[in-house]
Short mmCIF file of N, CA and C in Angstrom, two decimals:
data_model
loop_
_atom_site.label_atom_id
_atom_site.label_comp_id
_atom_site.label_asym_id
_atom_site.label_seq_id
_atom_site.Cartn_x
_atom_site.Cartn_y
_atom_site.Cartn_z
N UNK F 518 0.85 -1.18 0.00
CA UNK F 518 0.00 0.00 0.00
C UNK F 518 0.89 1.24 0.00
N UNK F 519 0.67 2.12 -0.93
CA UNK F 519 1.43 3.37 -0.99
C UNK F 519 0.80 4.41 -0.07
N UNK F 520 1.55 5.48 0.18
CA UNK F 520 1.02 6.57 0.99
C UNK F 520 -0.21 7.19 0.32
N UNK F 521 -0.17 7.33 -1.00
CA UNK F 521 -1.31 7.88 -1.72
C UNK F 521 -2.51 6.94 -1.62
N UNK F 522 -2.29 5.65 -1.73
CA UNK F 522 -3.37 4.68 -1.57
C UNK F 522 -3.99 4.76 -0.19
N UNK F 523 -3.16 4.93 0.81
CA UNK F 523 -3.64 5.08 2.18
C UNK F 523 -4.52 6.32 2.30
N UNK F 524 -4.06 7.43 1.72
CA UNK F 524 -4.83 8.67 1.78
C UNK F 524 -6.17 8.53 1.07
N UNK F 525 -6.18 7.85 -0.07
CA UNK F 525 -7.43 7.63 -0.80
C UNK F 525 -8.41 6.82 0.04
N UNK F 526 -7.95 5.73 0.63
CA UNK F 526 -8.84 4.92 1.47
C UNK F 526 -9.37 5.75 2.64
N UNK F 527 -8.51 6.55 3.25
CA UNK F 527 -8.95 7.37 4.38
C UNK F 527 -10.01 8.38 3.96
N UNK F 528 -9.82 9.00 2.81
CA UNK F 528 -10.82 9.96 2.33
C UNK F 528 -12.15 9.26 2.06
N UNK F 529 -12.08 8.08 1.47
CA UNK F 529 -13.32 7.36 1.16
C UNK F 529 -13.99 6.81 2.41
N UNK F 530 -13.26 6.70 3.51
CA UNK F 530 -13.91 6.33 4.77
C UNK F 530 -14.78 7.47 5.28
N UNK F 531 -14.45 8.69 4.88
CA UNK F 531 -15.27 9.85 5.27
C UNK F 531 -16.60 9.85 4.53
N UNK F 532 -16.51 9.61 3.20
CA UNK F 532 -17.72 9.58 2.36
C UNK F 532 -17.32 9.16 0.96
N UNK F 533 -18.26 8.64 0.17
CA UNK F 533 -17.95 8.34 -1.23
C UNK F 533 -17.63 9.63 -1.98
N UNK F 534 -16.68 9.56 -2.89
CA UNK F 534 -16.35 10.73 -3.71
C UNK F 534 -15.63 10.30 -4.98
N UNK F 535 -15.52 11.23 -5.90
CA UNK F 535 -14.81 10.95 -7.14
C UNK F 535 -13.36 11.44 -6.99
N UNK F 536 -12.46 10.94 -7.82
CA UNK F 536 -11.04 11.27 -7.66
C UNK F 536 -10.73 12.76 -7.67
N UNK F 537 -11.39 13.54 -8.51
CA UNK F 537 -11.09 14.96 -8.52
C UNK F 537 -11.46 15.61 -7.19
N UNK F 538 -12.55 15.18 -6.61
CA UNK F 538 -12.95 15.69 -5.29
C UNK F 538 -11.91 15.31 -4.24
N UNK F 539 -11.39 14.10 -4.33
CA UNK F 539 -10.31 13.68 -3.41
C UNK F 539 -9.09 14.58 -3.58
N UNK F 540 -8.74 14.83 -4.83
CA UNK F 540 -7.57 15.66 -5.13
C UNK F 540 -7.74 17.05 -4.53
N UNK F 541 -8.88 17.67 -4.76
CA UNK F 541 -9.12 19.03 -4.23
C UNK F 541 -9.09 19.02 -2.69
N UNK F 542 -9.68 18.01 -2.08
CA UNK F 542 -9.72 17.93 -0.63
C UNK F 542 -8.30 17.75 -0.07
N UNK F 543 -7.49 16.94 -0.72
CA UNK F 543 -6.10 16.75 -0.27
C UNK F 543 -5.33 18.07 -0.35
N UNK F 544 -5.55 18.84 -1.41
CA UNK F 544 -4.88 20.13 -1.52
C UNK F 544 -5.40 21.11 -0.47
N UNK F 545 -6.72 21.12 -0.26
CA UNK F 545 -7.30 22.01 0.74
C UNK F 545 -6.78 21.72 2.14
N UNK F 546 -6.53 20.45 2.40
CA UNK F 546 -6.02 20.05 3.72
C UNK F 546 -4.49 20.06 3.79
N UNK F 547 -3.86 20.45 2.71
CA UNK F 547 -2.39 20.53 2.62
C UNK F 547 -1.73 19.17 2.77
N UNK F 548 -2.46 18.12 2.40
CA UNK F 548 -1.89 16.78 2.47
C UNK F 548 -0.83 16.56 1.40
N UNK F 549 -0.78 17.47 0.41
CA UNK F 549 0.25 17.36 -0.61
C UNK F 549 1.63 17.67 -0.05
N UNK F 550 1.72 18.14 1.18
CA UNK F 550 3.00 18.34 1.85
C UNK F 550 3.52 17.01 2.40
N UNK F 551 2.66 16.02 2.48
CA UNK F 551 3.03 14.74 3.06
C UNK F 551 3.00 13.62 2.02
N UNK F 552 2.05 13.69 1.11
CA UNK F 552 1.87 12.66 0.10
C UNK F 552 2.01 13.32 -1.27
N UNK F 553 2.86 12.74 -2.10
CA UNK F 553 3.01 13.26 -3.46
C UNK F 553 1.74 12.91 -4.22
N UNK F 554 0.99 13.93 -4.60
CA UNK F 554 -0.29 13.70 -5.26
C UNK F 554 -0.37 14.55 -6.52
N UNK F 555 -0.70 13.88 -7.61
CA UNK F 555 -0.98 14.53 -8.88
C UNK F 555 -2.25 13.87 -9.41
N UNK F 556 -3.02 14.60 -10.19
CA UNK F 556 -4.29 14.00 -10.67
C UNK F 556 -4.08 12.65 -11.36
N UNK F 557 -3.08 12.53 -12.23
CA UNK F 557 -2.86 11.27 -12.94
C UNK F 557 -2.52 10.13 -12.00
N UNK F 558 -1.65 10.40 -11.03
CA UNK F 558 -1.28 9.34 -10.10
C UNK F 558 -2.44 8.99 -9.18
N UNK F 559 -3.28 9.96 -8.88
CA UNK F 559 -4.44 9.69 -8.04
C UNK F 559 -5.44 8.78 -8.77
N UNK F 560 -5.72 9.08 -10.03
CA UNK F 560 -6.64 8.24 -10.81
C UNK F 560 -6.07 6.82 -10.95
N UNK F 561 -4.78 6.70 -11.17
CA UNK F 561 -4.14 5.40 -11.28
C UNK F 561 -4.25 4.63 -9.95
N UNK F 562 -4.04 5.32 -8.84
CA UNK F 562 -4.13 4.69 -7.52
C UNK F 562 -5.54 4.20 -7.25
N UNK F 563 -6.54 5.01 -7.59
CA UNK F 563 -7.94 4.59 -7.40
C UNK F 563 -8.22 3.35 -8.24
N UNK F 564 -7.71 3.32 -9.45
CA UNK F 564 -7.93 2.14 -10.31
C UNK F 564 -7.27 0.90 -9.70
N UNK F 565 -6.06 1.05 -9.16
CA UNK F 565 -5.38 -0.08 -8.51
C UNK F 565 -6.17 -0.57 -7.30
N UNK F 566 -6.66 0.37 -6.50
CA UNK F 566 -7.46 -0.01 -5.32
C UNK F 566 -8.75 -0.71 -5.73
N UNK F 567 -9.35 -0.27 -6.83
CA UNK F 567 -10.57 -0.92 -7.34
C UNK F 567 -10.24 -2.33 -7.82
N UNK F 568 -9.12 -2.48 -8.52
CA UNK F 568 -8.70 -3.82 -8.99
C UNK F 568 -8.47 -4.77 -7.82
N UNK F 569 -8.02 -4.21 -6.68
CA UNK F 569 -7.75 -5.02 -5.49
C UNK F 569 -9.00 -5.17 -4.61
N UNK F 570 -10.13 -4.66 -5.08
CA UNK F 570 -11.41 -4.72 -4.34
C UNK F 570 -11.35 -3.99 -3.00
N UNK F 571 -10.52 -2.96 -2.92
CA UNK F 571 -10.45 -2.14 -1.70
C UNK F 571 -11.39 -0.94 -1.80
N UNK F 572 -11.75 -0.56 -3.03
CA UNK F 572 -12.77 0.45 -3.27
C UNK F 572 -13.68 -0.07 -4.38
N UNK F 573 -14.88 0.49 -4.45
CA UNK F 573 -15.81 0.07 -5.49
C UNK F 573 -16.57 1.28 -6.01
N UNK F 574 -17.06 1.15 -7.22
CA UNK F 574 -17.81 2.21 -7.86
C UNK F 574 -19.20 2.32 -7.24
N UNK F 575 -19.61 3.54 -6.95
CA UNK F 575 -20.95 3.80 -6.43
C UNK F 575 -21.84 4.27 -7.57
N UNK F 576 -21.28 5.07 -8.46
CA UNK F 576 -22.08 5.59 -9.57
C UNK F 576 -21.25 6.52 -10.43
N UNK F 577 -21.88 6.94 -11.52
CA UNK F 577 -21.24 7.85 -12.45
C UNK F 577 -22.23 8.96 -12.75
N UNK F 578 -21.72 10.19 -12.77
CA UNK F 578 -22.60 11.30 -13.10
C UNK F 578 -21.86 12.30 -13.97
N UNK F 579 -22.63 13.22 -14.53
CA UNK F 579 -22.07 14.27 -15.38
C UNK F 579 -22.85 15.54 -15.09
N UNK F 580 -22.09 16.63 -14.86
CA UNK F 580 -22.73 17.93 -14.63
C UNK F 580 -22.41 18.83 -15.81
N UNK F 581 -23.42 19.29 -16.48
CA UNK F 581 -23.23 20.20 -17.60
C UNK F 581 -22.28 19.64 -18.64
N UNK F 582 -21.31 20.45 -19.05
CA UNK F 582 -20.35 20.02 -20.06
C UNK F 582 -19.12 19.36 -19.48
N UNK F 583 -19.14 19.11 -18.19
CA UNK F 583 -17.98 18.49 -17.54
C UNK F 583 -17.86 17.03 -17.93
N UNK F 584 -16.63 16.49 -17.81
CA UNK F 584 -16.47 15.06 -18.10
C UNK F 584 -17.23 14.19 -17.09
N UNK F 585 -17.51 12.98 -17.50
CA UNK F 585 -18.17 12.03 -16.62
C UNK F 585 -17.29 11.76 -15.40
N UNK F 586 -17.90 11.68 -14.23
CA UNK F 586 -17.15 11.43 -12.99
C UNK F 586 -17.68 10.18 -12.31
N UNK F 587 -16.75 9.29 -11.99
CA UNK F 587 -17.10 8.06 -11.29
C UNK F 587 -16.84 8.26 -9.81
N UNK F 588 -17.84 7.96 -9.01
CA UNK F 588 -17.73 8.08 -7.56
C UNK F 588 -17.43 6.71 -6.97
N UNK F 589 -16.51 6.71 -5.99
CA UNK F 589 -16.08 5.45 -5.36
C UNK F 589 -16.38 5.50 -3.87
N UNK F 590 -16.44 4.30 -3.27
CA UNK F 590 -16.54 4.18 -1.82
C UNK F 590 -15.59 3.08 -1.38
N UNK F 591 -15.22 3.12 -0.13
CA UNK F 591 -14.32 2.11 0.42
C UNK F 591 -15.12 0.84 0.70
N UNK F 592 -14.50 -0.29 0.51
CA UNK F 592 -15.13 -1.58 0.82
C UNK F 592 -14.71 -2.01 2.22
N UNK F 593 -15.36 -3.01 2.79
CA UNK F 593 -14.90 -3.52 4.09
C UNK F 593 -13.43 -3.97 4.04
N UNK F 594 -13.02 -4.57 2.93
CA UNK F 594 -11.61 -4.98 2.80
C UNK F 594 -10.70 -3.76 2.77
N UNK F 595 -11.19 -2.69 2.15
CA UNK F 595 -10.41 -1.45 2.12
C UNK F 595 -10.27 -0.83 3.50
N UNK F 596 -11.35 -0.85 4.28
CA UNK F 596 -11.28 -0.34 5.67
C UNK F 596 -10.28 -1.14 6.49
N UNK F 597 -10.29 -2.45 6.31
CA UNK F 597 -9.36 -3.30 7.05
C UNK F 597 -7.91 -3.07 6.59
N UNK F 598 -7.70 -2.90 5.29
CA UNK F 598 -6.36 -2.62 4.78
C UNK F 598 -5.85 -1.29 5.33
N UNK F 599 -6.72 -0.30 5.39
CA UNK F 599 -6.34 1.01 5.94
C UNK F 599 -6.00 0.87 7.42
N UNK F 600 -6.85 0.20 8.16
CA UNK F 600 -6.61 0.03 9.59
C UNK F 600 -5.28 -0.69 9.83
N UNK F 601 -5.03 -1.73 9.08
CA UNK F 601 -3.78 -2.49 9.24
C UNK F 601 -2.56 -1.63 8.91
N UNK F 602 -2.64 -0.86 7.83
CA UNK F 602 -1.51 -0.01 7.43
C UNK F 602 -1.23 1.04 8.52
N UNK F 603 -2.28 1.67 9.02
CA UNK F 603 -2.11 2.68 10.07
C UNK F 603 -1.50 2.05 11.31
N UNK F 604 -2.04 0.93 11.75
CA UNK F 604 -1.52 0.27 12.95
C UNK F 604 -0.06 -0.12 12.78
N UNK F 605 0.29 -0.63 11.63
CA UNK F 605 1.68 -1.05 11.37
C UNK F 605 2.64 0.14 11.39
N UNK F 606 2.21 1.28 10.85
CA UNK F 606 3.11 2.43 10.71
C UNK F 606 3.04 3.43 11.84
N UNK F 607 2.01 3.38 12.65
CA UNK F 607 1.88 4.34 13.74
C UNK F 607 2.74 3.96 14.94
N UNK F 608 2.84 2.69 15.22
CA UNK F 608 3.51 2.26 16.44
C UNK F 608 5.01 2.09 16.38
N UNK F 609 5.54 1.79 15.24
CA UNK F 609 6.97 1.47 15.16
C UNK F 609 7.69 2.44 14.22
N UNK F 610 8.78 3.04 14.70
CA UNK F 610 9.55 3.91 13.81
C UNK F 610 10.19 3.11 12.68
N UNK F 611 10.25 3.70 11.52
CA UNK F 611 10.86 3.07 10.35
C UNK F 611 11.86 4.05 9.76
N UNK F 612 13.05 3.57 9.46
CA UNK F 612 14.03 4.44 8.82
C UNK F 612 13.66 4.56 7.35
N UNK F 613 13.28 5.76 6.94
CA UNK F 613 12.85 5.97 5.56
C UNK F 613 13.98 6.49 4.69
N UNK F 614 15.18 6.55 5.21
CA UNK F 614 16.38 6.96 4.49
C UNK F 614 16.24 8.32 3.80
N UNK F 615 15.96 9.36 4.57
CA UNK F 615 15.89 10.69 3.97
C UNK F 615 17.28 11.16 3.53
N UNK F 616 17.33 12.02 2.55
CA UNK F 616 18.59 12.49 1.97
C UNK F 616 19.32 13.49 2.84
N UNK F 617 18.60 14.32 3.58
CA UNK F 617 19.25 15.37 4.34
C UNK F 617 20.27 14.85 5.35
N UNK F 618 19.97 13.81 6.14
CA UNK F 618 20.99 13.32 7.07
C UNK F 618 22.27 12.86 6.37
N UNK F 619 22.15 12.32 5.17
CA UNK F 619 23.34 11.92 4.42
C UNK F 619 24.15 13.17 4.06
N UNK F 620 23.47 14.19 3.54
CA UNK F 620 24.17 15.44 3.18
C UNK F 620 24.79 16.07 4.42
N UNK F 621 24.07 16.04 5.53
CA UNK F 621 24.57 16.61 6.77
C UNK F 621 25.81 15.85 7.25
N UNK F 622 25.76 14.53 7.16
CA UNK F 622 26.89 13.70 7.57
C UNK F 622 28.12 13.89 6.72
N UNK F 623 27.93 14.36 5.50
CA UNK F 623 29.06 14.58 4.59
C UNK F 623 29.38 16.05 4.38
N UNK F 624 28.69 16.93 5.09
CA UNK F 624 28.90 18.38 4.92
C UNK F 624 30.32 18.81 5.22
N UNK F 625 31.02 18.04 6.03
CA UNK F 625 32.40 18.39 6.38
C UNK F 625 33.33 18.38 5.17
N UNK F 626 32.85 17.87 4.04
CA UNK F 626 33.63 17.89 2.81
C UNK F 626 33.56 19.23 2.08
N UNK F 627 32.70 20.11 2.55
CA UNK F 627 32.60 21.46 2.00
C UNK F 627 33.40 22.43 2.84
N UNK F 628 33.81 23.54 2.24
CA UNK F 628 34.42 24.59 3.06
C UNK F 628 33.41 25.09 4.10
N UNK F 629 33.89 25.46 5.27
CA UNK F 629 33.03 25.88 6.38
C UNK F 629 32.06 26.98 5.97
N UNK F 630 32.55 28.01 5.30
CA UNK F 630 31.66 29.14 4.93
C UNK F 630 30.54 28.70 4.00
N UNK F 631 30.85 27.78 3.09
CA UNK F 631 29.82 27.29 2.18
C UNK F 631 28.79 26.45 2.93
N UNK F 632 29.26 25.60 3.84
CA UNK F 632 28.33 24.79 4.64
C UNK F 632 27.41 25.68 5.47
N UNK F 633 27.97 26.70 6.10
CA UNK F 633 27.16 27.62 6.90
C UNK F 633 26.12 28.32 6.02
N UNK F 634 26.55 28.79 4.85
CA UNK F 634 25.62 29.49 3.95
C UNK F 634 24.48 28.56 3.52
N UNK F 635 24.82 27.32 3.22
CA UNK F 635 23.78 26.37 2.81
C UNK F 635 22.84 26.03 3.96
N UNK F 636 23.38 25.89 5.16
CA UNK F 636 22.53 25.62 6.32
C UNK F 636 21.61 26.81 6.59
N UNK F 637 22.11 28.01 6.43
CA UNK F 637 21.25 29.20 6.61
C UNK F 637 20.14 29.23 5.54
N UNK F 638 20.48 28.84 4.32
CA UNK F 638 19.47 28.78 3.26
C UNK F 638 18.38 27.78 3.63
N UNK F 639 18.78 26.64 4.17
CA UNK F 639 17.81 25.63 4.60
C UNK F 639 16.94 26.16 5.73
N UNK F 640 17.57 26.81 6.71
CA UNK F 640 16.82 27.39 7.83
C UNK F 640 15.78 28.38 7.31
N UNK F 641 16.19 29.25 6.38
CA UNK F 641 15.26 30.25 5.82
C UNK F 641 14.10 29.58 5.08
N UNK F 642 14.41 28.53 4.32
CA UNK F 642 13.34 27.82 3.58
C UNK F 642 12.37 27.14 4.54
N UNK F 643 12.92 26.50 5.57
CA UNK F 643 12.05 25.86 6.57
C UNK F 643 11.18 26.89 7.28
N UNK F 644 11.78 28.03 7.64
CA UNK F 644 11.03 29.07 8.34
C UNK F 644 9.93 29.62 7.44
N UNK F 645 10.22 29.78 6.16
CA UNK F 645 9.19 30.25 5.22
C UNK F 645 8.03 29.26 5.14
N UNK F 646 8.36 27.96 5.13
CA UNK F 646 7.30 26.93 5.13
C UNK F 646 6.45 27.01 6.39
N UNK F 647 7.10 27.16 7.54
CA UNK F 647 6.38 27.26 8.82
C UNK F 647 5.51 28.51 8.81
N UNK F 648 6.09 29.64 8.36
CA UNK F 648 5.35 30.90 8.35
C UNK F 648 4.13 30.84 7.43
N UNK F 649 4.22 30.05 6.38
CA UNK F 649 3.10 29.90 5.45
C UNK F 649 2.06 28.93 6.01
N UNK F 650 2.53 27.80 6.52
CA UNK F 650 1.60 26.72 6.93
C UNK F 650 0.94 26.97 8.28
N UNK F 651 1.67 27.52 9.23
CA UNK F 651 1.12 27.65 10.59
C UNK F 651 -0.18 28.44 10.63
N UNK F 652 -0.29 29.59 9.97
CA UNK F 652 -1.58 30.31 10.01
C UNK F 652 -2.70 29.53 9.32
N UNK F 653 -2.38 28.80 8.27
CA UNK F 653 -3.41 28.00 7.59
C UNK F 653 -3.93 26.91 8.51
N UNK F 654 -3.01 26.28 9.23
CA UNK F 654 -3.41 25.23 10.18
C UNK F 654 -4.23 25.84 11.31
N UNK F 655 -3.77 26.97 11.83
CA UNK F 655 -4.50 27.62 12.93
C UNK F 655 -5.92 28.00 12.49
N UNK F 656 -6.05 28.51 11.28
CA UNK F 656 -7.38 28.88 10.77
C UNK F 656 -8.23 27.65 10.54
N UNK F 657 -7.63 26.60 10.04
CA UNK F 657 -8.38 25.38 9.74
C UNK F 657 -8.86 24.69 11.00
N UNK F 658 -8.09 24.77 12.09
CA UNK F 658 -8.51 24.09 13.30
C UNK F 658 -9.76 24.71 13.89
N UNK F 659 -10.04 25.96 13.55
CA UNK F 659 -11.26 26.55 14.07
C UNK F 659 -12.47 26.08 13.26
N UNK F 660 -12.25 25.57 12.04
CA UNK F 660 -13.35 25.13 11.18
C UNK F 660 -13.46 23.61 11.09
N UNK F 661 -12.41 22.93 11.45
CA UNK F 661 -12.31 21.50 11.17
C UNK F 661 -11.88 20.77 12.43
N UNK F 662 -12.13 19.50 12.46
CA UNK F 662 -11.63 18.70 13.57
C UNK F 662 -10.12 18.62 13.49
N UNK F 663 -9.46 18.83 14.62
CA UNK F 663 -8.00 18.82 14.64
C UNK F 663 -7.42 17.48 14.21
N UNK F 664 -8.15 16.41 14.41
CA UNK F 664 -7.66 15.08 14.06
C UNK F 664 -7.29 14.96 12.58
N UNK F 665 -7.94 15.73 11.71
CA UNK F 665 -7.63 15.69 10.29
C UNK F 665 -6.33 16.41 9.96
N UNK F 666 -5.82 17.19 10.90
CA UNK F 666 -4.65 18.01 10.64
C UNK F 666 -3.41 17.57 11.41
N UNK F 667 -3.47 16.45 12.07
CA UNK F 667 -2.32 16.01 12.88
C UNK F 667 -1.06 15.88 12.05
N UNK F 668 -1.18 15.44 10.82
CA UNK F 668 0.01 15.30 9.97
C UNK F 668 0.65 16.65 9.68
N UNK F 669 -0.15 17.65 9.39
CA UNK F 669 0.39 18.99 9.11
C UNK F 669 0.98 19.63 10.36
N UNK F 670 0.32 19.45 11.49
CA UNK F 670 0.84 19.98 12.75
C UNK F 670 2.18 19.31 13.06
N UNK F 671 2.26 18.01 12.85
CA UNK F 671 3.51 17.28 13.06
C UNK F 671 4.63 17.85 12.20
N UNK F 672 4.36 18.07 10.92
CA UNK F 672 5.38 18.61 10.02
C UNK F 672 5.86 19.99 10.46
N UNK F 673 4.94 20.82 10.91
CA UNK F 673 5.33 22.14 11.39
C UNK F 673 6.22 22.02 12.62
N UNK F 674 5.83 21.16 13.55
CA UNK F 674 6.63 20.99 14.77
C UNK F 674 8.00 20.40 14.45
N UNK F 675 8.06 19.47 13.51
CA UNK F 675 9.36 18.90 13.11
C UNK F 675 10.22 19.97 12.45
N UNK F 676 9.62 20.81 11.62
CA UNK F 676 10.38 21.90 10.98
C UNK F 676 10.89 22.88 12.04
N UNK F 677 10.08 23.20 13.02
CA UNK F 677 10.53 24.10 14.09
C UNK F 677 11.69 23.49 14.87
N UNK F 678 11.61 22.20 15.14
CA UNK F 678 12.71 21.52 15.85
C UNK F 678 13.97 21.53 15.00
N UNK F 679 13.82 21.27 13.70
CA UNK F 679 14.99 21.29 12.81
C UNK F 679 15.59 22.69 12.74
N UNK F 680 14.75 23.70 12.66
CA UNK F 680 15.24 25.09 12.63
C UNK F 680 16.06 25.38 13.88
N UNK F 681 15.54 24.99 15.03
CA UNK F 681 16.25 25.23 16.29
C UNK F 681 17.59 24.52 16.33
N UNK F 682 17.61 23.25 15.92
CA UNK F 682 18.85 22.48 15.94
C UNK F 682 19.86 23.05 14.95
N UNK F 683 19.40 23.37 13.74
CA UNK F 683 20.30 23.93 12.72
C UNK F 683 20.84 25.29 13.13
N UNK F 684 20.01 26.10 13.76
CA UNK F 684 20.46 27.42 14.23
C UNK F 684 21.57 27.26 15.26
N UNK F 685 21.39 26.33 16.18
CA UNK F 685 22.45 26.08 17.18
C UNK F 685 23.71 25.53 16.52
N UNK F 686 23.55 24.67 15.51
CA UNK F 686 24.70 24.13 14.79
C UNK F 686 25.48 25.25 14.10
N UNK F 687 24.78 26.13 13.41
CA UNK F 687 25.43 27.25 12.74
C UNK F 687 26.18 28.12 13.75
N UNK F 688 25.56 28.39 14.89
CA UNK F 688 26.24 29.18 15.94
C UNK F 688 27.51 28.49 16.40
N UNK F 689 27.46 27.18 16.59
CA UNK F 689 28.64 26.42 17.02
C UNK F 689 29.73 26.46 15.96
N UNK F 690 29.34 26.42 14.69
CA UNK F 690 30.32 26.49 13.61
C UNK F 690 30.94 27.88 13.51
N UNK F 691 30.11 28.90 13.65
CA UNK F 691 30.62 30.28 13.54
C UNK F 691 31.54 30.64 14.70
N UNK F 692 31.27 30.12 15.88
CA UNK F 692 32.12 30.44 17.05
C UNK F 692 33.30 29.49 17.17
N UNK F 693 33.41 28.57 16.21
CA UNK F 693 34.50 27.57 16.19
C UNK F 693 34.43 26.60 17.38
N UNK F 694 33.25 26.54 18.04
CA UNK F 694 33.05 25.55 19.09
C UNK F 694 33.15 24.14 18.49
N UNK F 695 32.70 24.02 17.25
CA UNK F 695 32.77 22.76 16.53
C UNK F 695 33.86 22.88 15.46
N UNK F 696 34.84 22.01 15.52
CA UNK F 696 35.94 22.03 14.56
C UNK F 696 35.46 21.48 13.23
N UNK F 697 35.88 22.13 12.16
CA UNK F 697 35.44 21.74 10.81
C UNK F 697 36.59 21.07 10.08
N UNK F 698 36.51 19.76 9.81
CA UNK F 698 37.61 19.01 9.22
C UNK F 698 38.13 19.54 7.90
N UNK F 699 37.27 19.99 7.00
CA UNK F 699 37.74 20.40 5.68
C UNK F 699 38.64 21.63 5.76
N UNK F 700 38.54 22.43 6.81
CA UNK F 700 39.38 23.60 6.96
C UNK F 700 40.85 23.20 7.09
N UNK F 701 41.10 22.02 7.64
CA UNK F 701 42.46 21.53 7.78
C UNK F 701 43.03 21.07 6.46
N UNK F 702 42.17 20.72 5.50
CA UNK F 702 42.63 20.17 4.23
C UNK F 702 42.75 21.21 3.14
N UNK F 703 42.25 22.41 3.38
CA UNK F 703 42.24 23.45 2.32
C UNK F 703 43.53 24.23 2.30
#
């Protein structure tokens, strides 16, 4: 089960809907910050879930000159697959091999000033993301159940923690509290 497949099943547990409605709802909830979602990949995922009998067609309708839209709902097997996936991934940490720790672990191969500049660029980008997302989340929590936004709140809190850690790292590098190996080789 992919992350997008999981999101589709979760949306269909709320109510039957067509893929475009799922896409719009995912964007409205900022789930595209967590799950890579594009209309084509979403339609393909829904088709795969239907082939696996995890979702089923409820009906097809057409409004005005718009294309025909097929509405889907989750099946009992789909609810169980979703529940199993959530239970498996919620309780146990999994190393997903993100790229940043690798770059961070090898940053000593760059000159100190370049590493500091790049870390500051990352801090600024993370802060811009937090500054953009935090008000949207705050506004949404007044209109929506907070349970639907836990993923976005988590990402904001993780970004804030990363900003704090990176800021302290840059300070340690600038004050020479942390020795930089590449400076000895230049």
